[in-house]
Amino acid sequence: MTDNSLDHERIIARLGTHRIIAPKRFRLADCDPDSLGDLTREDKAAAKDALKVERKRIRDLQERLYAEHGQSLLVVMQATDTGGKDSTIRRVLKGINPQGVKVWSFKRPSEEELDHDYLWRYHQHTPRRGMISIFNRSHYEDVLVVRVKKLVPKSVWSPRYEQINDFERLLADNGTRVLKFFLNISKEEQKERLQDRLDEPDKHWKFHAADLEERAHWDDYQRAFQDAIRKCSTDAAPWCVVPANRKWYRDLVVARAIADTLEAMNPQFPPPEAMLDEIVIPD
Ligand code: AMP
Ligand code: MG
């Protein structure tokens, strides 16, 4: 065993999993967005190396999942604006075979989508056997923005938690694992990240005045996230509330959770066709 792998184990052992296991008592206010688990700022360089190891685990397991062609994985990524959904996806999935992963970003629903039940547009993009799908925003928007901005009445959004649990159970019972991340940043951190978008010309394109309007609803969003996590943390589809103020910690927690989930799925290469050793490739 090299020093590197010892260092990796040391880092991973001191990360939190941040998986919600007692959802009924869950309080978002108790989750510190600055948490580094049992790590410290001095562990940043070692954590970046550990991320490379976790990425390799994901890469190897993804190849098995694809070859097995039996199960699939759906990763749900939710956060407030500037929470880091895009950069987490970019940094955690770097180096993965693009043929085995699909990323779907959900924006405001189209007219056609609104003419169907709210889950219709999401269900079409759940992963095929052997595949990993990432939802950048997801069906949870229909109990988040839809609730906060009062796009439908409470009588419409409040039954959705149970419908979402049923939907995720349906997926799980049919071979799709569901893993959900809430990237948890603080209100101060959001302010800094929005300010960066104003200050840095390369980030101007990311700034939308509408984000300030969303920020004004910060407390309502926190409540809506807390309810979604309380009501929709199931064995079939757990939530991880990831401390996300420090990007290096966030990336490592997410990568490790994905790698561990794939490992638990235990994908196997299919058996070779019979008697490969008797085959002679013709000249
Ligand atoms: P972004 O991900 O920053 O490009 O923004 C996408 C926008 O689409 C956000 O303002 C979301 O709140 C909005 N959005 C996503 N899903 C829904 C939905 N189901 N209903 C209404 N708005 C949504
Ligand atoms: Mg945005």
mmCIF file of C-alpha atoms and ligand atoms in Angstrom:
data_model
loop_
_atom_site.group_PDB
_atom_site.id
_atom_site.type_symbol
_atom_site.label_atom_id
_atom_site.label_comp_id
_atom_site.label_asym_id
_atom_site.label_seq_id
_atom_site.Cartn_x
_atom_site.Cartn_y
_atom_site.Cartn_z
ATOM 1 C CA MET A 1 0.000 0.000 0.000
ATOM 2 C CA THR A 2 1.408 3.398 -0.969
ATOM 3 C CA ASP A 3 1.330 6.534 1.153
ATOM 4 C CA ASN A 4 -1.210 7.907 -1.292
ATOM 5 C CA SER A 5 -3.786 5.223 -0.653
ATOM 6 C CA LEU A 6 -3.256 5.578 3.105
ATOM 7 C CA ASP A 7 -3.866 9.285 2.755
ATOM 8 C CA HIS A 8 -6.994 8.597 0.723
ATOM 9 C CA GLU A 9 -8.383 6.299 3.408
ATOM 10 C CA ARG A 10 -7.576 8.843 6.090
ATOM 11 C CA ILE A 11 -9.438 11.570 4.215
ATOM 12 C CA ILE A 12 -12.466 9.431 3.313
ATOM 13 C CA ALA A 13 -12.813 8.168 6.889
ATOM 14 C CA ARG A 14 -13.121 11.739 8.128
ATOM 15 C CA LEU A 15 -15.682 12.936 5.600
ATOM 16 C CA GLY A 16 -19.306 12.953 6.651
ATOM 17 C CA THR A 17 -21.758 11.027 4.458
ATOM 18 C CA HIS A 18 -24.360 13.735 5.216
ATOM 19 C CA ARG A 19 -27.092 11.246 4.387
ATOM 20 C CA ILE A 20 -30.387 12.003 6.130
ATOM 21 C CA ILE A 21 -31.349 9.038 8.279
ATOM 22 C CA ALA A 22 -33.880 10.607 10.687
ATOM 23 C CA PRO A 23 -35.954 12.676 8.249
ATOM 24 C CA LYS A 24 -38.889 13.429 10.550
ATOM 25 C CA ARG A 25 -36.666 15.427 12.881
ATOM 26 C CA PHE A 26 -34.587 16.966 10.096
ATOM 27 C CA ARG A 27 -33.900 20.692 10.449
ATOM 28 C CA LEU A 28 -32.023 22.448 7.677
ATOM 29 C CA ALA A 29 -30.938 25.146 10.130
ATOM 30 C CA ASP A 30 -28.927 22.462 11.980
ATOM 31 C CA CYS A 31 -26.841 21.733 8.881
ATOM 32 C CA ASP A 32 -23.710 23.871 8.751
ATOM 33 C CA PRO A 33 -22.855 24.841 5.133
ATOM 34 C CA ASP A 34 -19.262 25.439 6.317
ATOM 35 C CA SER A 35 -18.857 21.947 7.764
ATOM 36 C CA LEU A 36 -15.794 19.984 6.689
ATOM 37 C CA GLY A 37 -16.804 16.822 8.568
ATOM 38 C CA ASP A 38 -13.758 15.849 10.630
ATOM 39 C CA LEU A 39 -11.410 17.442 8.098
ATOM 40 C CA THR A 40 -9.713 20.833 8.348
ATOM 41 C CA ARG A 41 -8.663 23.454 5.816
ATOM 42 C CA GLU A 42 -5.184 21.889 5.832
ATOM 43 C CA ASP A 43 -6.666 18.756 4.250
ATOM 44 C CA LYS A 44 -7.662 20.575 1.064
ATOM 45 C CA ALA A 45 -4.763 19.326 -1.097
ATOM 46 C CA ALA A 46 -5.155 15.732 0.112
ATOM 47 C CA ALA A 47 -8.910 15.972 -0.482
ATOM 48 C CA LYS A 48 -8.281 17.010 -4.075
ATOM 49 C CA ASP A 49 -6.134 13.903 -4.539
ATOM 50 C CA ALA A 50 -8.832 11.808 -2.895
ATOM 51 C CA LEU A 51 -11.347 13.197 -5.411
ATOM 52 C CA LYS A 52 -9.205 11.770 -8.223
ATOM 53 C CA VAL A 53 -9.355 8.354 -6.572
ATOM 54 C CA GLU A 54 -13.137 8.579 -6.157
ATOM 55 C CA ARG A 55 -13.478 9.582 -9.799
ATOM 56 C CA LYS A 56 -11.537 6.495 -10.825
ATOM 57 C CA ARG A 57 -13.867 4.346 -8.699
ATOM 58 C CA ILE A 58 -16.855 5.917 -10.458
ATOM 59 C CA ARG A 59 -15.212 5.394 -13.853
ATOM 60 C CA ASP A 60 -14.536 1.704 -13.248
ATOM 61 C CA LEU A 61 -17.958 0.999 -11.735
ATOM 62 C CA GLN A 62 -19.700 2.919 -14.531
ATOM 63 C CA GLU A 63 -18.045 0.629 -17.082
ATOM 64 C CA ARG A 64 -19.344 -2.425 -15.232
ATOM 65 C CA LEU A 65 -22.822 -0.913 -14.964
ATOM 66 C CA TYR A 66 -22.847 -0.290 -18.710
ATOM 67 C CA ALA A 67 -21.571 -3.779 -19.525
ATOM 68 C CA GLU A 68 -24.061 -5.431 -17.154
ATOM 69 C CA HIS A 69 -26.987 -3.629 -18.807
ATOM 70 C CA GLY A 70 -29.319 -4.498 -15.946
ATOM 71 C CA GLN A 71 -29.558 -1.601 -13.477
ATOM 72 C CA SER A 72 -29.284 2.174 -13.723
ATOM 73 C CA LEU A 73 -28.582 5.174 -11.486
ATOM 74 C CA LEU A 74 -30.437 8.481 -11.245
ATOM 75 C CA VAL A 75 -28.614 11.316 -9.469
ATOM 76 C CA VAL A 76 -30.749 14.314 -8.499
ATOM 77 C CA MET A 77 -28.928 17.606 -7.967
ATOM 78 C CA GLN A 78 -30.753 20.436 -6.206
ATOM 79 C CA ALA A 79 -29.538 23.708 -4.694
ATOM 80 C CA THR A 80 -30.415 27.355 -4.384
ATOM 81 C CA ASP A 81 -29.104 29.644 -7.161
ATOM 82 C CA THR A 82 -25.262 29.683 -7.153
ATOM 83 C CA GLY A 83 -25.337 26.536 -5.015
ATOM 84 C CA GLY A 84 -22.898 24.832 -7.408
ATOM 85 C CA LYS A 85 -24.995 22.267 -9.288
ATOM 86 C CA ASP A 86 -23.227 22.812 -12.612
ATOM 87 C CA SER A 87 -19.697 22.856 -11.269
ATOM 88 C CA THR A 88 -20.272 19.802 -9.064
ATOM 89 C CA ILE A 89 -21.521 17.872 -12.084
ATOM 90 C CA ARG A 90 -18.528 19.035 -14.128
ATOM 91 C CA ARG A 91 -15.951 18.249 -11.482
ATOM 92 C CA VAL A 92 -17.330 14.935 -10.212
ATOM 93 C CA LEU A 93 -18.055 13.397 -13.615
ATOM 94 C CA LYS A 94 -14.841 14.522 -15.286
ATOM 95 C CA GLY A 95 -13.235 11.646 -17.153
ATOM 96 C CA ILE A 96 -16.305 9.395 -17.196
ATOM 97 C CA ASN A 97 -17.172 7.753 -20.506
ATOM 98 C CA PRO A 98 -19.672 10.243 -21.974
ATOM 99 C CA GLN A 99 -21.585 7.383 -23.606
ATOM 100 C CA GLY A 100 -22.655 6.110 -20.218
ATOM 101 C CA VAL A 101 -23.862 9.348 -18.634
ATOM 102 C CA LYS A 102 -26.590 11.792 -19.563
ATOM 103 C CA VAL A 103 -27.135 15.155 -17.885
ATOM 104 C CA TRP A 104 -30.608 16.699 -18.051
ATOM 105 C CA SER A 105 -31.187 20.305 -16.984
ATOM 106 C CA PHE A 106 -34.761 21.250 -16.258
ATOM 107 C CA LYS A 107 -35.889 24.812 -16.858
ATOM 108 C CA ARG A 108 -39.290 26.410 -16.727
ATOM 109 C CA PRO A 109 -41.729 23.844 -18.238
ATOM 110 C CA SER A 110 -42.877 24.285 -21.839
ATOM 111 C CA GLU A 111 -46.516 24.577 -22.838
ATOM 112 C CA GLU A 112 -46.524 20.924 -23.856
ATOM 113 C CA GLU A 113 -45.002 19.883 -20.546
ATOM 114 C CA LEU A 114 -47.544 21.943 -18.602
ATOM 115 C CA ASP A 115 -50.305 20.154 -20.508
ATOM 116 C CA HIS A 116 -49.245 16.881 -18.869
ATOM 117 C CA ASP A 117 -48.922 15.758 -15.268
ATOM 118 C CA TYR A 118 -45.819 17.346 -13.715
ATOM 119 C CA LEU A 119 -43.829 14.110 -13.584
ATOM 120 C CA TRP A 120 -44.203 13.422 -17.307
ATOM 121 C CA ARG A 121 -41.187 15.414 -18.425
ATOM 122 C CA TYR A 122 -38.910 13.874 -15.815
ATOM 123 C CA HIS A 123 -39.965 10.282 -16.352
ATOM 124 C CA GLN A 124 -38.934 10.471 -20.021
ATOM 125 C CA HIS A 125 -35.347 11.134 -18.971
ATOM 126 C CA THR A 126 -34.837 8.538 -16.267
ATOM 127 C CA PRO A 127 -31.819 6.384 -17.169
ATOM 128 C CA ARG A 128 -31.939 3.360 -19.433
ATOM 129 C CA ARG A 129 -30.426 0.105 -18.158
ATOM 130 C CA GLY A 130 -26.682 0.477 -17.826
ATOM 131 C CA MET A 131 -26.838 4.270 -17.763
ATOM 132 C CA ILE A 132 -26.343 7.063 -15.242
ATOM 133 C CA SER A 133 -28.625 10.106 -15.530
ATOM 134 C CA ILE A 134 -27.983 13.334 -13.705
ATOM 135 C CA PHE A 135 -30.943 15.642 -13.124
ATOM 136 C CA ASN A 136 -29.729 19.240 -12.818
ATOM 137 C CA ARG A 137 -32.894 20.436 -11.076
ATOM 138 C CA SER A 138 -35.631 17.825 -11.057
ATOM 139 C CA HIS A 139 -39.191 16.890 -10.120
ATOM 140 C CA TYR A 140 -38.423 18.568 -6.781
ATOM 141 C CA GLU A 141 -38.832 21.950 -8.485
ATOM 142 C CA ASP A 142 -42.532 21.142 -8.442
ATOM 143 C CA VAL A 143 -42.527 21.355 -4.641
ATOM 144 C CA LEU A 144 -39.854 24.118 -4.497
ATOM 145 C CA VAL A 145 -40.171 27.010 -6.956
ATOM 146 C CA VAL A 146 -43.762 26.022 -7.660
ATOM 147 C CA ARG A 147 -44.593 26.230 -3.955
ATOM 148 C CA VAL A 148 -42.546 29.331 -3.145
ATOM 149 C CA LYS A 149 -43.763 31.316 -6.153
ATOM 150 C CA LYS A 150 -47.321 30.020 -5.680
ATOM 151 C CA LEU A 151 -47.514 28.757 -9.262
ATOM 152 C CA VAL A 152 -50.227 26.318 -8.168
ATOM 153 C CA PRO A 153 -52.369 26.284 -5.005
ATOM 154 C CA LYS A 154 -51.343 24.319 -1.896
ATOM 155 C CA SER A 155 -54.067 21.749 -2.604
ATOM 156 C CA VAL A 156 -52.102 20.866 -5.754
ATOM 157 C CA TRP A 157 -48.516 20.881 -4.454
ATOM 158 C CA SER A 158 -49.040 19.317 -1.038
ATOM 159 C CA PRO A 159 -50.033 15.833 -2.309
ATOM 160 C CA ARG A 160 -46.928 15.824 -4.492
ATOM 161 C CA TYR A 161 -44.538 14.646 -1.756
ATOM 162 C CA GLU A 162 -46.330 11.331 -1.586
ATOM 163 C CA GLN A 163 -46.605 11.161 -5.369
ATOM 164 C CA ILE A 164 -42.860 11.761 -5.618
ATOM 165 C CA ASN A 165 -42.176 8.980 -3.104
ATOM 166 C CA ASP A 166 -44.367 6.651 -5.170
ATOM 167 C CA PHE A 167 -42.572 7.697 -8.362
ATOM 168 C CA GLU A 168 -39.151 7.076 -6.849
ATOM 169 C CA ARG A 169 -40.329 3.746 -5.415
ATOM 170 C CA LEU A 170 -41.530 2.752 -8.899
ATOM 171 C CA LEU A 171 -38.085 3.544 -10.283
ATOM 172 C CA ALA A 172 -36.306 1.671 -7.489
ATOM 173 C CA ASP A 173 -38.538 -1.399 -7.882
ATOM 174 C CA ASN A 174 -37.655 -1.448 -11.567
ATOM 175 C CA GLY A 175 -33.890 -1.343 -11.256
ATOM 176 C CA THR A 176 -33.129 2.395 -11.024
ATOM 177 C CA ARG A 177 -31.288 3.567 -7.908
ATOM 178 C CA VAL A 178 -32.079 7.146 -6.952
ATOM 179 C CA LEU A 179 -29.584 9.316 -5.068
ATOM 180 C CA LYS A 180 -30.439 12.927 -4.208
ATOM 181 C CA PHE A 181 -28.151 15.796 -3.262
ATOM 182 C CA PHE A 182 -29.014 19.154 -1.791
ATOM 183 C CA LEU A 183 -25.966 21.405 -2.070
ATOM 184 C CA ASN A 184 -26.290 23.537 1.027
ATOM 185 C CA ILE A 185 -24.725 27.013 0.872
ATOM 186 C CA SER A 186 -25.284 29.880 3.315
ATOM 187 C CA LYS A 187 -27.030 33.128 2.460
ATOM 188 C CA GLU A 188 -23.705 34.999 2.893
ATOM 189 C CA GLU A 189 -21.953 32.616 0.513
ATOM 190 C CA GLN A 190 -24.687 33.184 -2.062
ATOM 191 C CA LYS A 191 -24.127 36.917 -1.755
ATOM 192 C CA GLU A 192 -20.408 36.476 -2.477
ATOM 193 C CA ARG A 193 -21.057 34.211 -5.440
ATOM 194 C CA LEU A 194 -23.604 36.619 -6.928
ATOM 195 C CA GLN A 195 -21.128 39.465 -6.407
ATOM 196 C CA ASP A 196 -18.461 37.441 -8.284
ATOM 197 C CA ARG A 197 -20.853 37.183 -11.201
ATOM 198 C CA LEU A 198 -21.103 40.975 -11.241
ATOM 199 C CA ASP A 199 -17.374 41.558 -10.789
ATOM 200 C CA GLU A 200 -15.879 39.039 -13.222
ATOM 201 C CA PRO A 201 -16.571 39.660 -16.930
ATOM 202 C CA ASP A 202 -16.382 35.920 -17.701
ATOM 203 C CA LYS A 203 -19.219 35.347 -15.250
ATOM 204 C CA HIS A 204 -21.512 38.153 -16.400
ATOM 205 C CA TRP A 205 -23.486 35.716 -18.542
ATOM 206 C CA LYS A 206 -24.444 33.813 -15.404
ATOM 207 C CA PHE A 207 -25.972 36.826 -13.712
ATOM 208 C CA HIS A 208 -29.731 37.239 -13.943
ATOM 209 C CA ALA A 209 -31.585 39.951 -12.097
ATOM 210 C CA ALA A 210 -34.255 37.321 -11.435
ATOM 211 C CA ASP A 211 -31.780 35.580 -9.104
ATOM 212 C CA LEU A 212 -32.091 38.556 -6.749
ATOM 213 C CA GLU A 213 -35.812 38.101 -6.680
ATOM 214 C CA GLU A 214 -35.324 34.444 -5.779
ATOM 215 C CA ARG A 215 -32.850 35.502 -3.072
ATOM 216 C CA ALA A 216 -35.562 37.663 -1.518
ATOM 217 C CA HIS A 217 -37.467 34.394 -0.945
ATOM 218 C CA TRP A 218 -34.474 32.732 0.770
ATOM 219 C CA ASP A 219 -36.372 31.721 3.919
ATOM 220 C CA ASP A 220 -39.317 30.345 1.943
ATOM 221 C CA TYR A 221 -36.928 28.243 -0.135
ATOM 222 C CA GLN A 222 -35.184 26.942 2.975
ATOM 223 C CA ARG A 223 -38.551 25.859 4.371
ATOM 224 C CA ALA A 224 -39.528 24.244 1.078
ATOM 225 C CA PHE A 225 -36.204 22.371 0.866
ATOM 226 C CA GLN A 226 -36.556 21.239 4.466
ATOM 227 C CA ASP A 227 -40.035 19.866 3.810
ATOM 228 C CA ALA A 228 -38.952 18.080 0.642
ATOM 229 C CA ILE A 229 -36.085 16.451 2.534
ATOM 230 C CA ARG A 230 -38.300 15.588 5.529
ATOM 231 C CA LYS A 231 -41.066 14.062 3.459
ATOM 232 C CA CYS A 232 -39.058 12.425 0.681
ATOM 233 C CA SER A 233 -36.095 10.760 2.411
ATOM 234 C CA THR A 234 -36.687 7.062 1.819
ATOM 235 C CA ASP A 235 -34.505 3.965 1.723
ATOM 236 C CA ALA A 236 -35.315 3.722 -1.967
ATOM 237 C CA ALA A 237 -34.186 7.295 -2.616
ATOM 238 C CA PRO A 238 -32.132 8.953 0.141
ATOM 239 C CA TRP A 239 -31.211 12.639 0.391
ATOM 240 C CA CYS A 240 -27.702 13.870 1.178
ATOM 241 C CA VAL A 241 -27.489 17.424 2.493
ATOM 242 C CA VAL A 242 -23.995 18.391 1.399
ATOM 243 C CA PRO A 243 -22.159 21.269 3.105
ATOM 244 C CA ALA A 244 -21.333 23.271 -0.019
ATOM 245 C CA ASN A 245 -19.653 26.515 1.011
ATOM 246 C CA ARG A 246 -16.247 24.853 0.425
ATOM 247 C CA LYS A 247 -16.194 23.455 -3.077
ATOM 248 C CA TRP A 248 -13.428 20.906 -2.505
ATOM 249 C CA TYR A 249 -15.362 19.339 0.383
ATOM 250 C CA ARG A 250 -18.642 19.359 -1.547
ATOM 251 C CA ASP A 251 -17.096 17.644 -4.587
ATOM 252 C CA LEU A 252 -15.528 14.909 -2.504
ATOM 253 C CA VAL A 253 -18.715 14.174 -0.529
ATOM 254 C CA VAL A 254 -20.751 13.881 -3.730
ATOM 255 C CA ALA A 255 -18.161 11.770 -5.569
ATOM 256 C CA ARG A 256 -17.789 9.421 -2.639
ATOM 257 C CA ALA A 257 -21.575 8.986 -2.292
ATOM 258 C CA ILE A 258 -21.932 8.182 -6.000
ATOM 259 C CA ALA A 259 -19.019 5.735 -5.909
ATOM 260 C CA ASP A 260 -20.370 4.022 -2.774
ATOM 261 C CA THR A 261 -23.845 3.745 -4.294
ATOM 262 C CA LEU A 262 -22.494 2.226 -7.510
ATOM 263 C CA GLU A 263 -20.405 -0.177 -5.452
ATOM 264 C CA ALA A 264 -23.464 -1.232 -3.434
ATOM 265 C CA MET A 265 -25.309 -1.873 -6.715
ATOM 266 C CA ASN A 266 -22.492 -4.349 -7.400
ATOM 267 C CA PRO A 267 -22.669 -4.344 -11.211
ATOM 268 C CA GLN A 268 -21.082 -7.393 -12.836
ATOM 269 C CA PHE A 269 -19.537 -7.893 -16.244
ATOM 270 C CA PRO A 270 -21.767 -10.353 -18.108
ATOM 271 C CA PRO A 271 -20.320 -13.847 -18.586
ATOM 272 C CA PRO A 272 -18.449 -14.227 -21.874
ATOM 273 C CA GLU A 273 -20.037 -16.140 -24.713
ATOM 274 C CA ALA A 274 -19.265 -19.830 -24.328
ATOM 275 C CA MET A 275 -15.866 -21.190 -25.285
ATOM 276 C CA LEU A 276 -14.106 -17.956 -26.222
ATOM 277 C CA ASP A 277 -10.818 -19.805 -25.876
ATOM 278 C CA GLU A 278 -11.728 -22.037 -28.816
ATOM 279 C CA ILE A 279 -12.320 -19.121 -31.172
ATOM 280 C CA VAL A 280 -9.639 -18.377 -33.749
ATOM 281 C CA ILE A 281 -9.801 -14.988 -35.431
ATOM 282 C CA PRO A 282 -9.487 -15.632 -39.182
ATOM 283 C CA ASP A 283 -6.649 -13.880 -41.057
HETATM 284 P P1 AMP B 1 -31.199 27.710 -14.270
HETATM 285 O O1 AMP B 1 -31.136 26.295 -13.780
HETATM 286 O O2 AMP B 1 -30.443 28.661 -13.408
HETATM 287 O O3 AMP B 1 -30.864 27.828 -15.711
HETATM 288 O O4 AMP B 1 -32.711 28.209 -14.126
HETATM 289 C C1 AMP B 1 -33.789 27.420 -14.500
HETATM 290 C C2 AMP B 1 -35.061 28.073 -14.014
HETATM 291 O O5 AMP B 1 -36.162 27.215 -14.309
HETATM 292 C C3 AMP B 1 -35.071 28.329 -12.521
HETATM 293 O O6 AMP B 1 -35.486 29.631 -12.259
HETATM 294 C C4 AMP B 1 -36.103 27.313 -12.013
HETATM 295 O O7 AMP B 1 -36.766 27.775 -10.860
HETATM 296 C C5 AMP B 1 -37.018 27.171 -13.204
HETATM 297 N N1 AMP B 1 -37.736 25.916 -13.151
HETATM 298 C C6 AMP B 1 -37.225 24.666 -13.188
HETATM 299 N N2 AMP B 1 -38.199 23.740 -13.055
HETATM 300 C C7 AMP B 1 -39.359 24.425 -12.908
HETATM 301 C C8 AMP B 1 -40.714 24.032 -12.721
HETATM 302 N N3 AMP B 1 -41.079 22.747 -12.652
HETATM 303 N N4 AMP B 1 -41.634 25.020 -12.628
HETATM 304 C C9 AMP B 1 -41.275 26.311 -12.704
HETATM 305 N N5 AMP B 1 -40.025 26.738 -12.872
HETATM 306 C C10 AMP B 1 -39.063 25.818 -12.979
HETATM 307 MG MG MG B 2 -29.626 30.229 -12.447
#
